[in-house]
C-alpha positions as semicolon CSV with decimal commas, in nm:
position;residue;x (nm);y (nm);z (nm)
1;X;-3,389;0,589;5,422
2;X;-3,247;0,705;5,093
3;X;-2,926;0,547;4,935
4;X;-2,645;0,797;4,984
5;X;-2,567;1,013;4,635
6;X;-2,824;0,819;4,456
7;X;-2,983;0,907;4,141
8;X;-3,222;1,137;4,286
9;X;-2,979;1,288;4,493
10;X;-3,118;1,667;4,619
11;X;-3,424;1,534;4,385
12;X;-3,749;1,526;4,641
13;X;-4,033;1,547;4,385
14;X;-4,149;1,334;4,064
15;X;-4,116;1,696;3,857
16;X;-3,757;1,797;3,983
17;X;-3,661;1,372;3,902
18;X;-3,824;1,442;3,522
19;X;-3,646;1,816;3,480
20;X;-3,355;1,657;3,583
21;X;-3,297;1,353;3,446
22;X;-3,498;1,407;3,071
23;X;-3,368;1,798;3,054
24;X;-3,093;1,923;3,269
25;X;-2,858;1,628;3,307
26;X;-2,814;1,607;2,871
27;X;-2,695;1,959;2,903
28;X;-2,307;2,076;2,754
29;X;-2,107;2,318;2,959
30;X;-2,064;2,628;2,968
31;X;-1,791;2,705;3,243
32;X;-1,741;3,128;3,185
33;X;-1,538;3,186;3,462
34;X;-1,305;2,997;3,630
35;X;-0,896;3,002;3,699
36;X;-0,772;2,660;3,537
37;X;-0,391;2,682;3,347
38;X;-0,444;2,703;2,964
39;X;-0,073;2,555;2,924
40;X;-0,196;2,196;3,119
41;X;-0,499;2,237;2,860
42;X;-0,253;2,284;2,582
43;X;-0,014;2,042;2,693
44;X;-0,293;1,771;2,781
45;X;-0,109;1,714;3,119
46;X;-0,164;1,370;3,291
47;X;-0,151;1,416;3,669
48;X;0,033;1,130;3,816
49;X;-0,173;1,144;4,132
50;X;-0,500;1,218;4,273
51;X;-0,356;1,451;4,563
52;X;-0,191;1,675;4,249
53;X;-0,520;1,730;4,076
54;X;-0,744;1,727;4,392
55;X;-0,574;1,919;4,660
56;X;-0,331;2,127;4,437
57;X;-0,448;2,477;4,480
58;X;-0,737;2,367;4,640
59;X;-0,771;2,644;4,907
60;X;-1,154;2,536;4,993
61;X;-0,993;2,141;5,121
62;X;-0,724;2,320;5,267
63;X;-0,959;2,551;5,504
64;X;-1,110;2,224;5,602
65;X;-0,788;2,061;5,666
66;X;-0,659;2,331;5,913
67;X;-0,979;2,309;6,068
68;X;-0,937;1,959;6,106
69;X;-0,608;2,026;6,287
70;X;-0,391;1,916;5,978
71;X;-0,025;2,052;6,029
72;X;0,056;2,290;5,722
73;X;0,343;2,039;5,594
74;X;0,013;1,819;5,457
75;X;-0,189;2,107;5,294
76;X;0,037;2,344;5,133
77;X;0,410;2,182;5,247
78;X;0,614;1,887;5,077
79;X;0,480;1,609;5,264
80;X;0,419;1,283;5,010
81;X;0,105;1,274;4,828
82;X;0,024;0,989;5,009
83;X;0,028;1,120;5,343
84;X;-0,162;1,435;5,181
85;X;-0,422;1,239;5,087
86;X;-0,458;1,030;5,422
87;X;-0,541;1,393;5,599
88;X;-0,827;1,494;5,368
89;X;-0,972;1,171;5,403
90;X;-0,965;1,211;5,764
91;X;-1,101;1,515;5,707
92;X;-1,354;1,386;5,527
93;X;-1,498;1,182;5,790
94;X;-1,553;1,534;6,005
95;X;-1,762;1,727;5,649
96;X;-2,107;1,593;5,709
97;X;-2,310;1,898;5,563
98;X;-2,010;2,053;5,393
99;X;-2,044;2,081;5,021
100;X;-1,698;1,957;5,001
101;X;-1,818;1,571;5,115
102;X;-2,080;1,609;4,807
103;X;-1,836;1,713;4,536
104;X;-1,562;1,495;4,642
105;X;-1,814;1,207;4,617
106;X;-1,943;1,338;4,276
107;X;-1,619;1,367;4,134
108;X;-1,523;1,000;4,265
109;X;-1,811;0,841;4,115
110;X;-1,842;1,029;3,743
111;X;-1,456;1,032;3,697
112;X;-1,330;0,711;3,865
113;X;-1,581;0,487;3,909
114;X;-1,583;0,429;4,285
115;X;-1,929;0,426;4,437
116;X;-1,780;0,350;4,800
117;X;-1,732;0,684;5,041
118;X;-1,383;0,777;5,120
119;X;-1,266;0,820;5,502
120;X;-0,980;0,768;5,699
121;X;-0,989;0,389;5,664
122;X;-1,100;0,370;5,266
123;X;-0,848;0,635;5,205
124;X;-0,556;0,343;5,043
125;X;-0,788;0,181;4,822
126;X;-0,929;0,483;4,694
127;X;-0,600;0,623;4,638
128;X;-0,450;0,315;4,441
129;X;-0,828;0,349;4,243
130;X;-0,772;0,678;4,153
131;X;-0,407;0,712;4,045
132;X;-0,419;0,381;3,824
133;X;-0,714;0,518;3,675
134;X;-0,538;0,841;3,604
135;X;-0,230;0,672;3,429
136;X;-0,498;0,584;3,107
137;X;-0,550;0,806;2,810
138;X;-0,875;0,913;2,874
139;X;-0,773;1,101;3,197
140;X;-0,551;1,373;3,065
141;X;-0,695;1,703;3,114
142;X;-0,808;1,765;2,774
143;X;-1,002;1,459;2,813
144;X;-1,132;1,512;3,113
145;X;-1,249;1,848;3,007
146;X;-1,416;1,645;2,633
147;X;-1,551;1,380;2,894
148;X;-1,769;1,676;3,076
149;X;-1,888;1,811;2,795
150;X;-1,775;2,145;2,822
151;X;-1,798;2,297;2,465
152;X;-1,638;2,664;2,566
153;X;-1,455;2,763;2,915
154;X;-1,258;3,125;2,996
155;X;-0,992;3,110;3,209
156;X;-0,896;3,464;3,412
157;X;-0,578;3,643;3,242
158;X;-0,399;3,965;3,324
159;X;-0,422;4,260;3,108
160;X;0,027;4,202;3,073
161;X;-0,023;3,795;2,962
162;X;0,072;3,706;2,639
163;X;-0,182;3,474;2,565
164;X;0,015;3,245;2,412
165;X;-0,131;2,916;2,500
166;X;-0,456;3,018;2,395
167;X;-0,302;3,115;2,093
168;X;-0,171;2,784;2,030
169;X;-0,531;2,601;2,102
170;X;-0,722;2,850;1,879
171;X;-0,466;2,698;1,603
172;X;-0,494;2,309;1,744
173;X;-0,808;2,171;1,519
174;X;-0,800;1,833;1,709
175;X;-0,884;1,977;2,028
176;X;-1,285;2,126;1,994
177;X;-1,326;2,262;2,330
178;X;-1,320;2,664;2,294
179;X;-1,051;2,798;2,528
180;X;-1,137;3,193;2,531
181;X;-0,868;3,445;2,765
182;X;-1,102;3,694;3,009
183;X;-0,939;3,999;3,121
184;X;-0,854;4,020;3,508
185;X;-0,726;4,410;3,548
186;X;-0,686;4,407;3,921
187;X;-0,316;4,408;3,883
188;X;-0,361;4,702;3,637
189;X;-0,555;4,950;3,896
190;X;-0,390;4,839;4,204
191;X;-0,164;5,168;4,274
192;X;-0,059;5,078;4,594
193;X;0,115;4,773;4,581
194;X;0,470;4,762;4,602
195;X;0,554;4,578;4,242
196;X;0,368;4,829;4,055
197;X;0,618;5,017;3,926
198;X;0,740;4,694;3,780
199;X;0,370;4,604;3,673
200;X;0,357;4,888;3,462
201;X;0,733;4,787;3,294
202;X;0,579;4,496;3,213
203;X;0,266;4,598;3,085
204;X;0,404;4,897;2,885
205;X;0,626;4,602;2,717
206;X;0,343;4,365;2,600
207;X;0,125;4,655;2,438
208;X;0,461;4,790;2,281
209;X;0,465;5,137;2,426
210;X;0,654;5,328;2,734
211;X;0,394;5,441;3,021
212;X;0,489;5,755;3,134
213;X;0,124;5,901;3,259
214;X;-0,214;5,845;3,259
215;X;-0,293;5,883;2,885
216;X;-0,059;5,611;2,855
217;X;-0,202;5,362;3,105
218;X;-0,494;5,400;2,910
219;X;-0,396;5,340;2,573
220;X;-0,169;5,044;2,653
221;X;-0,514;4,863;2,773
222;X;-0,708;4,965;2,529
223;X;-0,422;4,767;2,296
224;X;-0,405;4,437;2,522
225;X;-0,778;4,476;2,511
226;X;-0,799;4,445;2,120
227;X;-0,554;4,163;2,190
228;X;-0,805;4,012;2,363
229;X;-1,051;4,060;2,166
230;X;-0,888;3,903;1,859
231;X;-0,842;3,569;2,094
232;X;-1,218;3,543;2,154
233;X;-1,238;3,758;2,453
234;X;-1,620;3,855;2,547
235;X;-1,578;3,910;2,925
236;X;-1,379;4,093;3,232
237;X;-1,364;4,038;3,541
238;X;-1,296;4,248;3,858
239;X;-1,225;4,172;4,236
240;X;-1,328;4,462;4,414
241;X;-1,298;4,543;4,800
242;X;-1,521;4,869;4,699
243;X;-1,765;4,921;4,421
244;X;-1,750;5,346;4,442
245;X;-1,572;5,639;4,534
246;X;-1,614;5,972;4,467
247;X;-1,385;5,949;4,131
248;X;-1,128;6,153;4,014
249;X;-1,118;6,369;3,725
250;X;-0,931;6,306;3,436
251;X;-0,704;6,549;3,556
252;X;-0,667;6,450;3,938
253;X;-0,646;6,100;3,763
254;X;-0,276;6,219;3,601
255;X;-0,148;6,364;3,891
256;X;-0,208;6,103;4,137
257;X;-0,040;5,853;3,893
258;X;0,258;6,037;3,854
259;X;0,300;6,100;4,186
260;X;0,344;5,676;4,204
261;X;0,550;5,694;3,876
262;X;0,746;5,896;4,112
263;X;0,801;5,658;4,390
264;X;0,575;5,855;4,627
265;X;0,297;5,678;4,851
266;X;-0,053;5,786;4,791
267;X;-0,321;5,814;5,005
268;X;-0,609;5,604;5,072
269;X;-0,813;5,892;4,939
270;X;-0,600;5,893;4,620
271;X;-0,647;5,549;4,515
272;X;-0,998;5,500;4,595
273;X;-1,057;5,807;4,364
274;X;-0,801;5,661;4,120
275;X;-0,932;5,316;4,076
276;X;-1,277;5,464;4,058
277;X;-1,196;5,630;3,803
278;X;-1,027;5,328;3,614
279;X;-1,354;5,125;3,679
280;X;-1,570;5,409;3,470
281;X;-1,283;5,406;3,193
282;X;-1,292;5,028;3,171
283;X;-1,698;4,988;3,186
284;X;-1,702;5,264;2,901
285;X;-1,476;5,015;2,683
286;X;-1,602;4,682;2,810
287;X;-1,970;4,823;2,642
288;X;-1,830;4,995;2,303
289;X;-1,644;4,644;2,274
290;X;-1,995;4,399;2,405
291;X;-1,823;4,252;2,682
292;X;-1,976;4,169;2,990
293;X;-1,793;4,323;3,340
294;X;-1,783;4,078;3,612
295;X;-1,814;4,255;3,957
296;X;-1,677;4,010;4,265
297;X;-1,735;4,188;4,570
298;X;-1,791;4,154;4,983
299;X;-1,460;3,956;5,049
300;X;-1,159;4,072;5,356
301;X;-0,849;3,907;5,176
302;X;-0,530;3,769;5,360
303;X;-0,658;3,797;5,668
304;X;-0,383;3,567;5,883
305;X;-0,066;3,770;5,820
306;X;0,140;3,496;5,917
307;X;0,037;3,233;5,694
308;X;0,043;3,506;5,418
309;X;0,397;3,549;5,486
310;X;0,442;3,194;5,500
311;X;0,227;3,077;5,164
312;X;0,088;3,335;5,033
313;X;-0,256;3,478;4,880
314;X;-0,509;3,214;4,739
315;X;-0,473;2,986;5,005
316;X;-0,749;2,966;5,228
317;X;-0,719;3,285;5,457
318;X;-0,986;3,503;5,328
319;X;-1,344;3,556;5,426
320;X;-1,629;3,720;5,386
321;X;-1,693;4,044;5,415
322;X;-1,997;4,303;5,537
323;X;-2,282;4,371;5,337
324;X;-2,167;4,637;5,044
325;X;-2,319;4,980;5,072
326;X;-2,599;4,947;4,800
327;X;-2,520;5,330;4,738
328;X;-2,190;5,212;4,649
329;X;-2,305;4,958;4,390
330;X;-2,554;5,166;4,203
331;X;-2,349;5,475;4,207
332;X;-2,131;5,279;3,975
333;X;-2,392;5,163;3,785
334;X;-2,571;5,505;3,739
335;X;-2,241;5,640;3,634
336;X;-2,153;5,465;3,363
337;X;-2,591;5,502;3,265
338;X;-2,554;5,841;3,259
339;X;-2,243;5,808;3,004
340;X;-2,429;5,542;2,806
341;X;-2,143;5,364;2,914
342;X;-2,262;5,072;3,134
343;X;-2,216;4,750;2,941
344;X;-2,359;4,438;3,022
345;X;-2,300;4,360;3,402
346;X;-2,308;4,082;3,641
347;X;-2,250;4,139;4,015
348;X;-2,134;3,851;4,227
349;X;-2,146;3,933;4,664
350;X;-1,998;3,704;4,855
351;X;-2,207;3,799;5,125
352;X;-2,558;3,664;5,159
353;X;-2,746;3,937;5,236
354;X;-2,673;4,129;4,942
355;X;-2,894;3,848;4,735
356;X;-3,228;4,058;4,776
357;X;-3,043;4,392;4,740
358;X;-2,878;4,324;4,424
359;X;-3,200;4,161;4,316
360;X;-3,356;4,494;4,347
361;X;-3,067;4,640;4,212
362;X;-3,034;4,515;3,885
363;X;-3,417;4,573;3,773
364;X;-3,311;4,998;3,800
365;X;-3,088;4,948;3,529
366;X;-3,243;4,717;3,296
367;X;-3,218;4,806;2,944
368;X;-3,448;4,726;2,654
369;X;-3,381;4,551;2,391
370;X;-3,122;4,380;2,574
371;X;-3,299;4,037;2,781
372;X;-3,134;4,076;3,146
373;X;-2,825;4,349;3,087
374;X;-2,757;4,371;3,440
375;X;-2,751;4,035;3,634
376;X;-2,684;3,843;3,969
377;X;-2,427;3,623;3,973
378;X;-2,440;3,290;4,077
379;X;-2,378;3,206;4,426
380;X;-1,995;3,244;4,500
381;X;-1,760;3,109;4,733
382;X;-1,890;3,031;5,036
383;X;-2,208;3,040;4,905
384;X;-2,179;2,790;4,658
385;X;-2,357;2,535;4,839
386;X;-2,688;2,397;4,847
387;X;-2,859;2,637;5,077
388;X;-2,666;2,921;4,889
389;X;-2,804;2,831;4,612
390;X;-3,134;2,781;4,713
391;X;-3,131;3,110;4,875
392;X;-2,975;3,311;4,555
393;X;-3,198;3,165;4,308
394;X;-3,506;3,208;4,576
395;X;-3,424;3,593;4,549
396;X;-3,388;3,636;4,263
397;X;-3,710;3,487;4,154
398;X;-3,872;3,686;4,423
399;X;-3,731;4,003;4,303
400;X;-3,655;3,951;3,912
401;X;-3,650;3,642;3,602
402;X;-3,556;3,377;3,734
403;X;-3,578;3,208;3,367
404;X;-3,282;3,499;3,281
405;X;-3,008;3,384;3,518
406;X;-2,685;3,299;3,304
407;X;-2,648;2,984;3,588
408;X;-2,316;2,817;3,668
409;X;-1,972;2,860;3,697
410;X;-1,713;2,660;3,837
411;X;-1,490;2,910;3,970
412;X;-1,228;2,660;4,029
413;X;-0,876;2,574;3,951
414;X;-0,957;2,211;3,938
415;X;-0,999;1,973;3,609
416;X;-1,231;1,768;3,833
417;X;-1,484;2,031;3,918
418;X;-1,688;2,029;3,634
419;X;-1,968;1,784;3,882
420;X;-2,038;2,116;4,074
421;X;-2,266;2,184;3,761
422;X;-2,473;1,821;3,833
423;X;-2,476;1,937;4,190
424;X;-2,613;2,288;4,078
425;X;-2,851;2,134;3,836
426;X;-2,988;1,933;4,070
427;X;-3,053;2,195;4,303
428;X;-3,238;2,426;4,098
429;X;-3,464;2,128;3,922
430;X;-3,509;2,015;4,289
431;X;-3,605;2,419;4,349
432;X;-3,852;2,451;4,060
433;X;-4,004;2,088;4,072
434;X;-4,141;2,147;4,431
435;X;-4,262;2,468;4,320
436;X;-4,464;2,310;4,030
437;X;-4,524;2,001;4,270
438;X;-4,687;2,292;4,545
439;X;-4,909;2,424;4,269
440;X;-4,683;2,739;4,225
441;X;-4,583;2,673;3,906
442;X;-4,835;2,509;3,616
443;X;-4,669;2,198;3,489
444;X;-4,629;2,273;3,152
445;X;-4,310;2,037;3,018
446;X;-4,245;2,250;2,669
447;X;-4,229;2,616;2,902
448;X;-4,038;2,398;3,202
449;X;-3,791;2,219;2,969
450;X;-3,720;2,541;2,732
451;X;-3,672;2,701;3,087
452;X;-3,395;2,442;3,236
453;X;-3,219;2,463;2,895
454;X;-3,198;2,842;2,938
455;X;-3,079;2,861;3,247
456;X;-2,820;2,579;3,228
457;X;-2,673;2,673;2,943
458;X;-2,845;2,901;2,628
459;X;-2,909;3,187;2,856
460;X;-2,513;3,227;2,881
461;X;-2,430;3,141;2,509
462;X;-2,700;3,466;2,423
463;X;-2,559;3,655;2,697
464;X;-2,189;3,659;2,630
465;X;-2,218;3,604;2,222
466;X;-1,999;3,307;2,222
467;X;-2,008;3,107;1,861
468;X;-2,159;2,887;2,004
469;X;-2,499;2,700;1,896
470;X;-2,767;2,678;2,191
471;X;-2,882;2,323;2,325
C-alpha cells in the first residue's frame, strides 16, 4: 500500500517519477487565466484566517458542502469562520475521489506544513496550524504568489474597469510577478439584461465618449481595448451559452441596438443575431491586435432560482451543459477565416464529449506559420480532475500535438490554488511516462524533457507573446 500524497503521488512508472521530479516539478508558472482581485495583489493582503482564503468564493467547496447537507448560514452566510471551517472538514471526510480532498491536501502540505489529513476530528488543530501560520510575513498574497513561482498571471477584467490596480503594480518595481488585465466582454454584448442601459453609461464614461448607436459601441471598445493593450493585455476571454447564429448585418446590428437604447425588449432572435455579430467584430480586432480569444462554452448558469435570488451568480448553482453543435463552433471559426479575421483561438467545453470534436476541430483551421493557432483548452470546471485530464490530453493526442497544448490554468479565485498545477503536472508526466514505459513512446530524455517544458510552461509564453523568457 502506497503512503497517502506521497512523492510519487499519481506517479505509477520509473519514467513519469524522472519527468516529474528532474523536469516538470522545477517549472515557473504561468497562470493565464484565472479571476483573483488585483487590489489584494496590490495591497499584499494578509488573510487573518484560513476559512477567508479557502472557502471565500469558493463555489466548488460550497457545492460539496450543500451536498453534504451543510445549512447555507456555513457556506455563503455569516456563521464564524470557525464553525465554517468545522463543516468542510466534515465534508471532507465524505470527498474520497473528489479532486477537492487532493487539492485541499496539496495546498495543506506546500503552504502550511501539515502532512496530517484534515476531517471532522483534525479540523481544530489544523485550523490553529493554519491561521498562526498565516499571521507571518511570508503568507501575504504577494508572497504566496513569489512562493509558487508564478512569474506572470491575468486576471479577467471588464471592458468598463479602470485598471487601476494593475496600473499601480506595472509602476511597483519591488513586486516582479507580471500582473497583466484580460478583457471579459460578456457584460458588453449581453443586450438583454436589465442593467444594460446603465452598462453602457458606464462604459461610454471610461472610453470618454456618449454611446448613442452601434458605431459607437464599437468605437468605445476599440478605445478600452488600446487601454488594454497599453497595460500588457494579450488575451480575451468569452463565456458563451452559444458559439453561432445566423449574424446580423451591420445594419440589422444598429437597429436592434437602438431599439434597447430605447427601452424596448428584443427578441431571442435579435440578440442571438446581435451578439453574433459582436463576436465576428471582436475576433476581427482580437487578430489585427495578436491576442488570443478564449471561447468557454457548454455550461446552463443559475440554475436554482431560489438560491440565485438568495446569493447570487458564482456560487455553485451551475452545471454542465449538452454537447455544443459542432456546426455552431466552426461556423464561427470559418467566419472570421473567410475575413482573415480569426486570431489565435482556444476553445474550452465544459462538456466531455466535445474533447474529440474540438480535437478534430481545431486541425480545419490551422494556420501556417503560426505553431497551434487554434487550440483546446485545458480541461475546465468539472473536468478539471484527474480523469478529465487524462481524458482531454488522451484526445487530443489522438486527434492533434499533444507537445502544442498551452497546459494549465488555475481558473480560480483562490491565492492557494496555484498546487492544481503539481496536481496537473503530475498527471500528464504520469500520462506520458506509461506511454514511454508501454513502448509507445521511445525514451529519449532531451525530446521528453524539451517536451514537459513546453507544455508546462514555454508553449504558453510563445503562444500569448508575454515578455517573458522560456524555462
Amino acid at each position: 500500500m502506497k503512503p497517502f500524497l506521497d512523492g510519487n503521488f499519481l506517479l505509477d512508472t520509473p519514467a513519469a517519477q524522472e519527468l516529474y521530479h528532474q523536469t516538470a516539478a522545477q517549472m515557473p508558472i504561468l497562470d493565464y487565466h484565472c479571476h483573483i482581485d488585483p487590489q489584494e495583489i496590490y495591497q499584499d493582503r494578509q488573510f487573518e484566517t484560513i476559512t477567508q482564503v479557502w472557502l471565500g468564493g469558493d463555489h466548488y467547496k460550497w457545492r460539496q458542502m450543500r451536498s453534504n447537507g451543510v445549512e447555507e448560514a456555513y457556506i455563503t452566510g455569516d456563521a464564524p469562520d470557525r464553525e465554517k471551517f468545522q463543516k468542510w472538514a466534515e465534508t471532507l471526510d465524505r470527498a474520497i475521489g473528489n479532486p477537492l480532498f487532493h487539492w485541499s491536501h496539496l495546498e495543506l502540505r506546500r503552504f502550511f506544513g501539515y502532512t496530517g489529513v484534515l476531517g471532522a476530528e483534525t479540523a481544530q488543530e489544523v485550523w490553529e496550524l493554519c491561521n498562526q501560520k498565516l499571521r507571518e510575513p511570508d503568507m501575504s498574497v504577494r508572497n504566496l504568489i513569489l512562493r509558487s513561482h508564478v512569474t506572470l498571471l491575468c486576471t479577467t477584467d471588464d471592458p468598463a474597469d479602470d485598471l487601476k490596480w494593475h496600473r499601480l503594480l506595472k509602476e511597483d518595481r519591488s513586486f516582479p510577478v507580471q500582473v497583466l488585465p484580460a478583457w471579459r466582454p460578456d457584460k458588453a454584448m449581453g443586450l438583454e439584461k436589465p442593467g444594460y442601459l446603465d452598462y453602457l453609461a458606464q462604459l461610454g464614461e471610461a472610453a470618454g465618449r456618449k454611446i448613442a448607436s452601434f458605431e459607437d459601441w464599437k468605437a468605445a471598445l476599440r478605445t478600452r481595448m488600446d487601454y488594454f493593450a497599453a497595460l500588457g493585455c494579450r488575451l480575451s476571454d468569452h463565456g458563451l451559452e452559444y458559439l453561432m447564429y445566423a449574424p446580423a448585418t451591420e445594419e440589422e446590428a444598429g437597429a436592434i441596438f437602438a431599439k434597447r437604447l430605447k427601452g424596448q425588449t428584443v427578441s431571442r432572435e435579435e440578440e442571438l443575431r446581435f451578439k453574433t455579430a459582436c463576436l465576428l467584430f471582436l475576433g476581427g480586432e482580437y487578430a489585427q491586435r495578436g491576442w488570443a480569444m478564449q471561447l468557454h462554452f457548454g455550461v446552463i448558469r443559475d440554475n436554482n432560482s431560489a438560491m440565485f435570488q438568495q446569493v447570487g451568480p458564482d456560487t455553485g448553482f451551475d452545471a454542465m451543459g449538452p454537447c455544443a453543435p459542432a456546426e455552431q463552433a466552426l461556423g464561427l471559426l470559418n467566419a472570421l477565416s473567410s475575413r482573415n479575421a480569426l486570431p489565435k483561438t482556444i476553445l474550452y467545453s465544459l462538456n466531455p464529449g466535445d474533447d474529440p470534436v474540438i480535437g478534430a476541430m481545431i486541425g480545419c483551421f490551422q494556420d501556417a506559420p503560426a505553431v497551434g493557432k487554434v487550440q483546446q483548452g485545458a480541461a475546465w470546471w468539472f473536468n478539471d480532475h484527474k480523469e478529465g485530464m487524462r481524458r482531454q490530453m488522451t484526445s487530443l493526442a489522438n486527434l492533434g500535438l499533444l507537445g502544442n497544448f498551452l497546459g494549465m490554468l488555475t481558473d480560480s479565485r483562490s491565492f492557494l490554488s496555484y498546487p492544481r498545477h503539481e496536481y496537473f503536472r503530475r498527471v500528464f508526466c504520469g500520462l506520458i511516462g506509461g506511454w514511454v514505459e508501454n513502448g509507445e513512446y521511445p525514451y529519449n530524455p532531451a525530446k521528453l524533457t524539451r517536451l514537459v517544458k513546453d507544455v508546462c510552461y514555454n508553449n504558453a509564453v510563445r503562444y500569448f507573446g508575454f515578455p517573458l523568457e522560456e524555462a
